[in-house]
Coordinates of C-alpha atoms in Angstrom, one line a residue:
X1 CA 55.3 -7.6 -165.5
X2 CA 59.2 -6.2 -165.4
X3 CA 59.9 -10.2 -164.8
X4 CA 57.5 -11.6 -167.0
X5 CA 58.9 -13.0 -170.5
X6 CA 57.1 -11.1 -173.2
X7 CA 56.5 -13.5 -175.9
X8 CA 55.4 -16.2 -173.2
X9 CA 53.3 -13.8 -172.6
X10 CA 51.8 -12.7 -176.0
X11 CA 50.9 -16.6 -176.3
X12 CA 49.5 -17.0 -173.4
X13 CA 46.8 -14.0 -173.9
X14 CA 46.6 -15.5 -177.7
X15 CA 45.3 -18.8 -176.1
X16 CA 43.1 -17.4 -173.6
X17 CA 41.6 -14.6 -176.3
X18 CA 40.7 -18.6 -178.7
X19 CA 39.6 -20.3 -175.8
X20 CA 37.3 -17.1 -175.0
X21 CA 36.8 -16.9 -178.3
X22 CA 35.6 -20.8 -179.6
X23 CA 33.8 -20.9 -176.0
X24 CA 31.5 -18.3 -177.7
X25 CA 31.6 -19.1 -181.3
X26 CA 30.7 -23.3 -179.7
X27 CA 27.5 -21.1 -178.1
X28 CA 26.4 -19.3 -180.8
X29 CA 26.4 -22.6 -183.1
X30 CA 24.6 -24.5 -179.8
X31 CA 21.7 -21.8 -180.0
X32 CA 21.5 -21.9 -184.0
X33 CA 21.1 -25.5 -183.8
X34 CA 18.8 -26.4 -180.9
X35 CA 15.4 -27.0 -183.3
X36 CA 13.1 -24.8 -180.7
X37 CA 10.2 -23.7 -182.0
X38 CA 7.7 -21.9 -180.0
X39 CA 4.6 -24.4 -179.9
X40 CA 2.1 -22.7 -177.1
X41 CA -1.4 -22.5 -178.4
X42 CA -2.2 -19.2 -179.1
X43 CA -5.2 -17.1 -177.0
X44 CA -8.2 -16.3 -178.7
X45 CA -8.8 -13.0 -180.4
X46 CA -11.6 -10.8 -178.8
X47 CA -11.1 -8.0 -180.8
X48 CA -8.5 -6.8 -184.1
X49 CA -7.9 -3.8 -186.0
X50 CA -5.2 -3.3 -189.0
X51 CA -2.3 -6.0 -187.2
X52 CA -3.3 -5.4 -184.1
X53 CA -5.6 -7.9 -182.1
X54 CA -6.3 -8.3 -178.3
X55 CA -5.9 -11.5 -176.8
X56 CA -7.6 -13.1 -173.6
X57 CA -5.6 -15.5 -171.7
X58 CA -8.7 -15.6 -169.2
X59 CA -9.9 -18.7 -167.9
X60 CA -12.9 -17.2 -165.9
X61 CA -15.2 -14.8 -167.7
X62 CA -15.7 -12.7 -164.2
X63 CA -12.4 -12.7 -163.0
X64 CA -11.4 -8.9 -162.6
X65 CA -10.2 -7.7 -166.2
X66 CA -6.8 -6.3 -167.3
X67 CA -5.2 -4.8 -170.5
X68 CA -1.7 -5.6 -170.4
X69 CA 0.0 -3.2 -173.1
X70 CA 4.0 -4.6 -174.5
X71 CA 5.7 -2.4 -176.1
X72 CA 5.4 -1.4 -179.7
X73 CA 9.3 -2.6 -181.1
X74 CA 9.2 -6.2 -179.4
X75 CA 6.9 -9.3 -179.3
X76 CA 4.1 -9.3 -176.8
X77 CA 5.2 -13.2 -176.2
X78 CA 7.9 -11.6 -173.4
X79 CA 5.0 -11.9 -171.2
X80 CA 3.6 -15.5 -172.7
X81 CA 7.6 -17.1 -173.4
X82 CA 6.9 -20.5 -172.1
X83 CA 4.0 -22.3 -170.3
X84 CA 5.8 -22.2 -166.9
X85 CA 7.3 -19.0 -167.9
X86 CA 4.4 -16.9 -168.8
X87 CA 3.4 -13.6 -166.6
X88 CA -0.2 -13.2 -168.6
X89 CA -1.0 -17.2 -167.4
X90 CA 0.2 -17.2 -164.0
X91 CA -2.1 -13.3 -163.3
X92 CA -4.8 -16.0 -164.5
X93 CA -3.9 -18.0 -162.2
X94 CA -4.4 -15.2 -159.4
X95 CA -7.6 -14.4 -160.4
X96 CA -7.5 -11.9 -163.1
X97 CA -8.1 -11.7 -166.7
X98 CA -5.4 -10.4 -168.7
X99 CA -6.3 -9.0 -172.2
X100 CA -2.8 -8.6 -174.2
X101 CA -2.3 -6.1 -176.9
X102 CA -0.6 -8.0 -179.4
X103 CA 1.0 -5.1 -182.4
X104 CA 1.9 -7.4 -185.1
X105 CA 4.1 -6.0 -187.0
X106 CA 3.2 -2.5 -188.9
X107 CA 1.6 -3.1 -192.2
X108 CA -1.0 -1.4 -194.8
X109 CA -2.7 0.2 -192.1
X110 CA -0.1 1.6 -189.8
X111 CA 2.6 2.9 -192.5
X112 CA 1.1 6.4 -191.5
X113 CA 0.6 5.6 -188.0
X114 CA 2.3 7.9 -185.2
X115 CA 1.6 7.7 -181.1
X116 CA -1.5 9.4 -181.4
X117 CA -2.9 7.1 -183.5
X118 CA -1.7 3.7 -181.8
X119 CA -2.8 5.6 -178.3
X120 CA -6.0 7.6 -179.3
X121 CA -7.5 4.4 -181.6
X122 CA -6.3 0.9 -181.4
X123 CA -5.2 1.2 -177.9
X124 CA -8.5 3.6 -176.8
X125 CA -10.8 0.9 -178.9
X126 CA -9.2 -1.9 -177.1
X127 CA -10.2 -0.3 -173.7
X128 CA -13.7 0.0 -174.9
X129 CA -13.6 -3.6 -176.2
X130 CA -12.8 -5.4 -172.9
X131 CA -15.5 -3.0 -171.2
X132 CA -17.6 -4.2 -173.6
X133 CA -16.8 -8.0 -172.9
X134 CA -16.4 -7.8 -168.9
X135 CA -18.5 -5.3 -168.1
X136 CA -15.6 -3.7 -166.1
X137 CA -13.9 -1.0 -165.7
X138 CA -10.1 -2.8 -166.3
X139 CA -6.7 -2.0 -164.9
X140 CA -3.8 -1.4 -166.8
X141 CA -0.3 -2.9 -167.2
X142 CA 2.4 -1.4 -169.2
X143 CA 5.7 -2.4 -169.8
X144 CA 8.8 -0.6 -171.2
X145 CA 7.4 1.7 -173.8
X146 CA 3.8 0.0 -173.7
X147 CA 3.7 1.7 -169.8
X148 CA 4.8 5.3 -171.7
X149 CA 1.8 4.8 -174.0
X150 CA -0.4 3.4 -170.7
X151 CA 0.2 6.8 -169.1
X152 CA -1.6 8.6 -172.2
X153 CA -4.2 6.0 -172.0
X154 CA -4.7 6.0 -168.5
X155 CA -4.9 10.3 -168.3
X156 CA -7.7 10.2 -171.7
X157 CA -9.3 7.5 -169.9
X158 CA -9.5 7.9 -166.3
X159 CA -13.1 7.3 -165.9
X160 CA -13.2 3.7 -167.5
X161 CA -10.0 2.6 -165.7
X162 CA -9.5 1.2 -162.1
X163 CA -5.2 0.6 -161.7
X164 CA -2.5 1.2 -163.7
X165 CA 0.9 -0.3 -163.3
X166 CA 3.7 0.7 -164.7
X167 CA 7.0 -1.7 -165.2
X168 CA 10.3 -0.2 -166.5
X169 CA 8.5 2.3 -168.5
X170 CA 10.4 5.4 -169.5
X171 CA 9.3 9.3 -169.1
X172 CA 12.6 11.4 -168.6
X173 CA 14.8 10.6 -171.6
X174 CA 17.5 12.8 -170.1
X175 CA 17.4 11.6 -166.5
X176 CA 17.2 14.6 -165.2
X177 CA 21.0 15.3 -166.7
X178 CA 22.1 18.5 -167.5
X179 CA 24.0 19.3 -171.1
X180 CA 26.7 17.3 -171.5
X181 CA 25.3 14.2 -169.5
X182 CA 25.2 10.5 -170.4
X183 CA 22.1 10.6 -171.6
X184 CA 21.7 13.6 -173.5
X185 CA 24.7 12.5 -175.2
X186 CA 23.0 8.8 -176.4
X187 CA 19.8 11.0 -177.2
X188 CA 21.8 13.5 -179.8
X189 CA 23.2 9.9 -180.7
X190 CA 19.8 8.2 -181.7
X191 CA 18.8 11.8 -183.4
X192 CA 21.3 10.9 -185.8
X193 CA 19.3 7.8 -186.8
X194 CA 16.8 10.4 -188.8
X195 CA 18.1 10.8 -191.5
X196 CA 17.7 6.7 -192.0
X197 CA 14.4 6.6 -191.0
X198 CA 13.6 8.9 -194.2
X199 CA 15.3 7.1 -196.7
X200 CA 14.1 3.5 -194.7
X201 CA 10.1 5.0 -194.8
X202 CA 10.8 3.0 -191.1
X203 CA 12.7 1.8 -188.4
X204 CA 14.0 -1.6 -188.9
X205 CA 14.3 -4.0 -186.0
X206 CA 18.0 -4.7 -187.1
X207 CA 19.2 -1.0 -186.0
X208 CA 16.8 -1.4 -182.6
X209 CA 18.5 -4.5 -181.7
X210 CA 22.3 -3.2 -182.9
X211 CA 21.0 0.1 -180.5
X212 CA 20.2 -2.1 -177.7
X213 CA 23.2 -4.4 -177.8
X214 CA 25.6 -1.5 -177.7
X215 CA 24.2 -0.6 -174.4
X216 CA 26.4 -3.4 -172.8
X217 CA 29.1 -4.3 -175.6
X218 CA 30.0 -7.3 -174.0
X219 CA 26.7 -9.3 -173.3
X220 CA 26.4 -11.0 -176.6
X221 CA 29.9 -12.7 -175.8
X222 CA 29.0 -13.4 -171.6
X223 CA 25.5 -14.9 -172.5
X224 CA 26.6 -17.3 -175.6
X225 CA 29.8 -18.8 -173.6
X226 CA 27.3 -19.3 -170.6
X227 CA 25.2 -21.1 -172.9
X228 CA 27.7 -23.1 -174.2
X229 CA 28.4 -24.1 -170.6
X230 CA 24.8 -25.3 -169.6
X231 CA 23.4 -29.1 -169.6
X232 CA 21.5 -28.5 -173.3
X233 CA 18.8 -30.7 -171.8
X234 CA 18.0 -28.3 -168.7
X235 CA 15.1 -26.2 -168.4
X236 CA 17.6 -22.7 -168.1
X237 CA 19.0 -23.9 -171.8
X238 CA 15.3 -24.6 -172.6
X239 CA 14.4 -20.7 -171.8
X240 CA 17.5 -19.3 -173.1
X241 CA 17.0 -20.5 -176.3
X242 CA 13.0 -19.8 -175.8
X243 CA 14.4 -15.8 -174.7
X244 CA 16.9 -15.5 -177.8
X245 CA 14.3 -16.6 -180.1
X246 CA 12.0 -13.7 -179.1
X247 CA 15.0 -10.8 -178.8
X248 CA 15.2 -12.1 -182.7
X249 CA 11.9 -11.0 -183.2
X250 CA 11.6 -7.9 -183.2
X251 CA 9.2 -5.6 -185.1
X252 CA 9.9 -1.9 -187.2
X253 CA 8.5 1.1 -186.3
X254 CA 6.6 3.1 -188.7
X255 CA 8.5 6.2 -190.0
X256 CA 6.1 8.8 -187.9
X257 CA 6.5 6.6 -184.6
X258 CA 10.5 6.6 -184.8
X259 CA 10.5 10.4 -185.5
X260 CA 8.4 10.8 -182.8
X261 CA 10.5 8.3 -180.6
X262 CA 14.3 9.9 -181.6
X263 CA 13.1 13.6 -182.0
X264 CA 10.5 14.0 -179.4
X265 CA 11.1 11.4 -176.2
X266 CA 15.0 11.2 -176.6
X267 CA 15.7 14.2 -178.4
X268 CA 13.2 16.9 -176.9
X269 CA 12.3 15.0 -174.2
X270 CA 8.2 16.3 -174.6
X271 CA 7.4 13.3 -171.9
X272 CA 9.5 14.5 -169.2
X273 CA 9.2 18.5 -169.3
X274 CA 5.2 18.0 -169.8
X275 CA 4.8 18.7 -173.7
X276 CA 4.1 15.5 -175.4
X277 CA 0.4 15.5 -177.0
X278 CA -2.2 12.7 -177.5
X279 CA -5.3 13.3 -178.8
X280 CA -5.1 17.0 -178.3
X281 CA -4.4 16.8 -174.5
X282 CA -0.9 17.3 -173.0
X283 CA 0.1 13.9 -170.7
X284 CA 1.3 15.1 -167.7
X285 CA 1.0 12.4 -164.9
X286 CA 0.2 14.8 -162.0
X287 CA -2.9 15.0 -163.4
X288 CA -3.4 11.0 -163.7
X289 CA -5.9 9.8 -160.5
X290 CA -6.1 6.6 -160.8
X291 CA -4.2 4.4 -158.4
X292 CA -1.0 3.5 -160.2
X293 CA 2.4 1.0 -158.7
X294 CA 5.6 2.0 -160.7
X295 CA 8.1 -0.5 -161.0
X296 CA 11.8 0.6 -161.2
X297 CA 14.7 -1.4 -162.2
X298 CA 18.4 -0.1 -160.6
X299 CA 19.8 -2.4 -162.9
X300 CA 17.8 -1.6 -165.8
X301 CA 20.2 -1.1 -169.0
X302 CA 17.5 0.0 -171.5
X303 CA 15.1 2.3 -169.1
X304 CA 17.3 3.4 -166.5
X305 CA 16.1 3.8 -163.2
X306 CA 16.5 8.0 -163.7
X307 CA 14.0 7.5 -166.6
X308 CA 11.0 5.2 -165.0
X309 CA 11.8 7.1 -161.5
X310 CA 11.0 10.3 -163.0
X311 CA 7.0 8.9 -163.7
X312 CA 6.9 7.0 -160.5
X313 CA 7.4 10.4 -158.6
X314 CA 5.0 12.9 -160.6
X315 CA 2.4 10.5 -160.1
X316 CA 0.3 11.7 -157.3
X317 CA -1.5 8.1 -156.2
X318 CA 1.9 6.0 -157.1
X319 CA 3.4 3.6 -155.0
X320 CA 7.1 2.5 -155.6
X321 CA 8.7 -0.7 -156.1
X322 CA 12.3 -0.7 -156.6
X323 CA 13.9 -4.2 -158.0
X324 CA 17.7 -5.7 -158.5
X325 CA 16.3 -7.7 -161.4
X326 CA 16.8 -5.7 -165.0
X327 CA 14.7 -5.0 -167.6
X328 CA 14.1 -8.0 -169.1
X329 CA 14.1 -9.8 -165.7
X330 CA 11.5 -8.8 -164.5
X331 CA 9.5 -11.2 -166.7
X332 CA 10.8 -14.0 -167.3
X333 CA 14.2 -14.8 -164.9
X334 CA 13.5 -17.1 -162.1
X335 CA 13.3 -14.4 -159.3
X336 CA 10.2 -12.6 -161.3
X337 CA 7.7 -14.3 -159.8
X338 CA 8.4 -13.8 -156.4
X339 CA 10.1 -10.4 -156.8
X340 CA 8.0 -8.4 -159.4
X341 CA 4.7 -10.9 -160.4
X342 CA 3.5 -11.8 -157.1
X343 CA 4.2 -7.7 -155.6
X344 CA 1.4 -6.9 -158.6
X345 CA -0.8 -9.4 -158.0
X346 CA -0.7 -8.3 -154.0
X347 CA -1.1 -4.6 -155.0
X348 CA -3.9 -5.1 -157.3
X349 CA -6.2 -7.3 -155.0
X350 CA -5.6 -4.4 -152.3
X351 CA -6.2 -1.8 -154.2
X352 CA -9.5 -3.3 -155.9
X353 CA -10.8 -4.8 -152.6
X354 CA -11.1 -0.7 -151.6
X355 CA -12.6 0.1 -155.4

């Protein structure tokens, strides 16, 4: 730098700080103008309680049954995004018959709601619906915090269920750190959010969403100039637009579930020491008997691989898969199918051919 003329210089990071800048701003106003509207015909409901209903995207009544379980602060659509983008329609596809768990979004009925009511009825009656329906004992798919709540299921449960998978789901919200460690210190951080979620009677979606974008501060900024960069007519434009749409649409948590979330998991950390209580009954995995594949991202931002690794290994019937792709990649990026989909189909069809 010793040689370098300082205002040239100045003016030249001014113009390369714009051009970063309007290369952004030109994405943002691409996205907020592309007209998308999710138009996929909806799956028919087998079974609703409060906002919650159960939807089959089966297209064979005998196909082996599955209760796929989102989680409970984003759009079960993560897993239906587009029609050649849709994990729930391509297991179909394999063979199965995937029943969804679509939340809605918390109303009359929930506002008192906490875990062991979305675990110990809606989730519990939705279990005994598709028995009801197949005839079968179903396995189970959670993913993110929907796999936390599959582990509960799955342990009250364990006689009416045949597999459980587990994709990015969280158990040790301090990663095994001691005081002082990363995530200790973003769990005393989120505790803080308490006092909000009294005067709020909620969680809103708008402090989730700030909470997951300051986990990589600079993503909003990489993604949109990307996207100002793509061919608007191309199928990637197509399913960012389709992915941004949904990251929009997220859903509160009810006052009892974010205590339970930000004092308990991340502050206490009941899941990972063996303490948190459904239904009466401490969830410990070791105990869970059922033959169960744990997926773990290395990349994953949101559940870091410390986190989902922690159930994987207390799980005393688990196999492993470890995966490159993040959290949200392992849905619906290109490499999902191949890396992540097709693993769950193989493990499933193994496991049930010795059932």
């Amino acid at each position: 730098m010793s040689g370098t003329d300082a205002a040239a210089f100045s003016a030249a990071l001014e113009r390369a700080i714009l051009a970063r800048y309007q290369d952004f701003l030109q994405g943002v106003k691409l996205y907020q103008a592309s007209g998308y509207q999710r138009s996929l015909e909806p799956k028919p409901a087998v079974w609703s309680k409060g906002a919650a209903r159960l939807l089959d995207y089966g297209t064979t009544e005998s196909a082996c049954p599955l209760l796929v379980i989102p989680s409970l602060v984003n759009r079960y659509y993560i897993l239906d995004l587009k029609e050649d983008n849709s994990f729930l329609r391509w297991l179909a596809r394999q063979g199965f018959r995937p029943f969804v768990m679509d939340w809605g979004e918390p109303g009359s009925a929930e506002k008192d709601f906490g875990l062991d009511d979305y675990v110990g009825s809606y989730l519990s009656d939705a279990l005994e619906a598709v028995i009801k329906i197949t005839g079968a004992f179903p396995g189970v798919i959670g993913y993110c915090m929907g796999g936390t709540l599959a582990v509960a299921l799955s342990q009250l449960h364990q006689d009416k269920i045949s597999t459980a998978v587990f994709m990015a789901s969280p158990w040790d919200f301090h990663e095994g750190q001691a005081e002082g460690g990363a995530a200790r210190m973003r769990a005393e951080a989120l505790v803080g959010l308490l006092p909000l979620v009294k005067v709020q009677k909620r969680l809103p979606s708008e402090i989730l969403q700030s909470l997951f974008a300051s986990l990589d501060q600079t993503l909003s900024l990489r993604k949109f100039s990307a996207f100002n960069r793509m061919d608007m007519s191309s199928g990637a434009a197509a399913n960012f637009v389709a992915l941004e749409d949904w990251l929009n649409d997220g859903v509160p948590l009810t006052e009892k579930v974010a205590e339970e979330c930000l004092r308990d998991w991340y502050g206490q950390n009941v899941t990972g020491r063996g303490n948190w209580t459904i239904q009466g009954q401490e969830i410990r995995p070791g105990e869970l008997e059922v033959p169960a594949l744990s997926i773990v991202s290395l990349k994953d931002r949101i559940v870091p691989a410390a986190s989902s690794m922690a159930l994987a290994q207390c799980l005393p019937h688990s196999e492993i898969l470890q995966t490159s792709l993040g959290h949200i990649g392992m849905t619906v990026s290109g490499a999902a199918q191949s890396k992540i989909w097709k693993p769950i189909s193989d493990w499933l069809c193994s496991k049930l051919k010795n059932q």
